[in-house]
């Protein structure tokens, strides 16, 4: 019932920028944390960034200083601002969230992913 929908992926030149969005919807009481992971072809999924309800953020070492994660006022949408993109950033980016449903149940939710391709 609770779902995450990503948007904003596409083809970007090296050195360019792109912003991803992830919107959570459904019977949500609160969102404990939201973030992003990515999976490149032939690789396992890796954490990109995460933001907690209190605003604390964490980033993977490969994106520190280049990517920024933020939330909207309703705390149901997260953004991933990606700058200085490199070809190795090419991956499917998945939104992830730990939500508290209106029933009080905690659930970890994954989006279906959005493809980011960094190439000339």
C-alpha positions as a Python dict, from the first residue, in 0.01 Angstrom:
ca = {
    (1, 'X'): (0, 0, 0),
    (2, 'X'): (291, 231, 67),
    (3, 'X'): (500, 290, -239),
    (4, 'X'): (797, 491, -357),
    (5, 'X'): (812, 640, -705),
    (6, 'X'): (1139, 767, -847),
    (7, 'X'): (1181, 1015, -1127),
    (8, 'X'): (1449, 1225, -1291),
    (9, 'X'): (1678, 965, -1441),
    (10, 'X'): (1818, 998, -1788),
    (11, 'X'): (2126, 1048, -2003),
    (12, 'X'): (2382, 1300, -1879),
    (13, 'X'): (2725, 1399, -2004),
    (14, 'X'): (3027, 1352, -1778),
    (15, 'X'): (3063, 1651, -1551),
    (16, 'X'): (2695, 1728, -1576),
    (17, 'X'): (2424, 1735, -1313),
    (18, 'X'): (2097, 1562, -1254),
    (19, 'X'): (1836, 1565, -980),
    (20, 'X'): (1640, 1259, -879),
    (21, 'X'): (1314, 1269, -688),
    (22, 'X'): (1142, 1006, -481),
    (23, 'X'): (786, 1048, -361),
    (24, 'X'): (632, 829, -95),
    (25, 'X'): (259, 775, -90),
    (26, 'X'): (6, 564, 93),
    (27, 'X'): (-97, 520, 452),
    (28, 'X'): (207, 688, 599),
    (29, 'X'): (220, 813, 952),
    (30, 'X'): (582, 917, 939),
    (31, 'X'): (903, 847, 754),
    (32, 'X'): (1195, 750, 968),
    (33, 'X'): (1450, 777, 690),
    (34, 'X'): (1471, 797, 313),
    (35, 'X'): (1760, 754, 82),
    (36, 'X'): (1910, 612, -232),
    (37, 'X'): (2102, 308, -339),
    (38, 'X'): (2232, 222, -682),
    (39, 'X'): (2321, -85, -881),
    (40, 'X'): (2555, -72, -1177),
    (41, 'X'): (2559, -347, -1439),
    (42, 'X'): (2734, -653, -1302),
    (43, 'X'): (2765, -507, -953),
    (44, 'X'): (2576, -541, -630),
    (45, 'X'): (2359, -266, -495),
    (46, 'X'): (2543, -3, -293),
    (47, 'X'): (2427, 274, -66),
    (48, 'X'): (2443, 625, -210),
    (49, 'X'): (2292, 851, 53),
    (50, 'X'): (2044, 856, 334),
    (51, 'X'): (1864, 1124, 532),
    (52, 'X'): (1699, 1057, 867),
    (53, 'X'): (1392, 1224, 1010),
    (54, 'X'): (1609, 1451, 1220),
    (55, 'X'): (1800, 1568, 915),
    (56, 'X'): (2121, 1373, 961),
    (57, 'X'): (2271, 1255, 635),
    (58, 'X'): (2514, 987, 531),
    (59, 'X'): (2680, 931, 196),
    (60, 'X'): (2876, 662, 31),
    (61, 'X'): (3243, 742, -8),
    (62, 'X'): (3224, 740, -386),
    (63, 'X'): (2972, 1026, -395),
    (64, 'X'): (3079, 1244, -103),
    (65, 'X'): (3123, 1603, -208),
    (66, 'X'): (2933, 1551, -533),
    (67, 'X'): (2586, 1433, -432),
    (68, 'X'): (2345, 1598, -191),
    (69, 'X'): (2030, 1450, -43),
    (70, 'X'): (1743, 1662, 87),
    (71, 'X'): (1376, 1641, 188),
    (72, 'X'): (1066, 1851, 133),
    (73, 'X'): (859, 2006, 410),
    (74, 'X'): (612, 1720, 421),
    (75, 'X'): (896, 1471, 459),
    (76, 'X'): (740, 1245, 201),
    (77, 'X'): (975, 1332, -82),
    (78, 'X'): (1351, 1311, -106),
    (79, 'X'): (1580, 1453, -368),
    (80, 'X'): (1923, 1350, -482),
    (81, 'X'): (2119, 1631, -643),
    (82, 'X'): (2401, 1478, -843),
    (83, 'X'): (2683, 1700, -961),
    (84, 'X'): (3012, 1634, -1136),
    (85, 'X'): (2878, 1309, -1269),
    (86, 'X'): (3120, 1042, -1381),
    (87, 'X'): (3070, 745, -1613),
    (88, 'X'): (3107, 516, -1314),
    (89, 'X'): (2794, 676, -1168),
    (90, 'X'): (2594, 497, -1436),
    (91, 'X'): (2348, 274, -1255),
    (92, 'X'): (1989, 214, -1170),
    (93, 'X'): (1912, 431, -870),
    (94, 'X'): (1663, 296, -619),
    (95, 'X'): (1478, 492, -356),
    (96, 'X'): (1458, 334, -14),
    (97, 'X'): (1261, 431, 294),
    (98, 'X'): (1177, 313, 640),
    (99, 'X'): (820, 423, 702),
    (100, 'X'): (574, 402, 986),
    (101, 'X'): (232, 321, 850),
    (102, 'X'): (-83, 465, 1003),
    (103, 'X'): (-137, 128, 1168),
    (104, 'X'): (188, 175, 1355),
    (105, 'X'): (372, -88, 1156),
    (106, 'X'): (726, -24, 1040),
    (107, 'X'): (810, -119, 684),
    (108, 'X'): (1115, -90, 464),
    (109, 'X'): (1011, 5, 111),
    (110, 'X'): (1199, 6, -218),
    (111, 'X'): (1116, 191, -535),
    (112, 'X'): (1137, 30, -875),
    (113, 'X'): (1442, 230, -979),
    (114, 'X'): (1533, 496, -1233),
    (115, 'X'): (1820, 463, -1478),
    (116, 'X'): (2099, 719, -1481),
    (117, 'X'): (2345, 696, -1770),
    (118, 'X'): (2655, 915, -1772),
    (119, 'X'): (2813, 910, -2115),
    (120, 'X'): (2933, 1135, -2393),
}
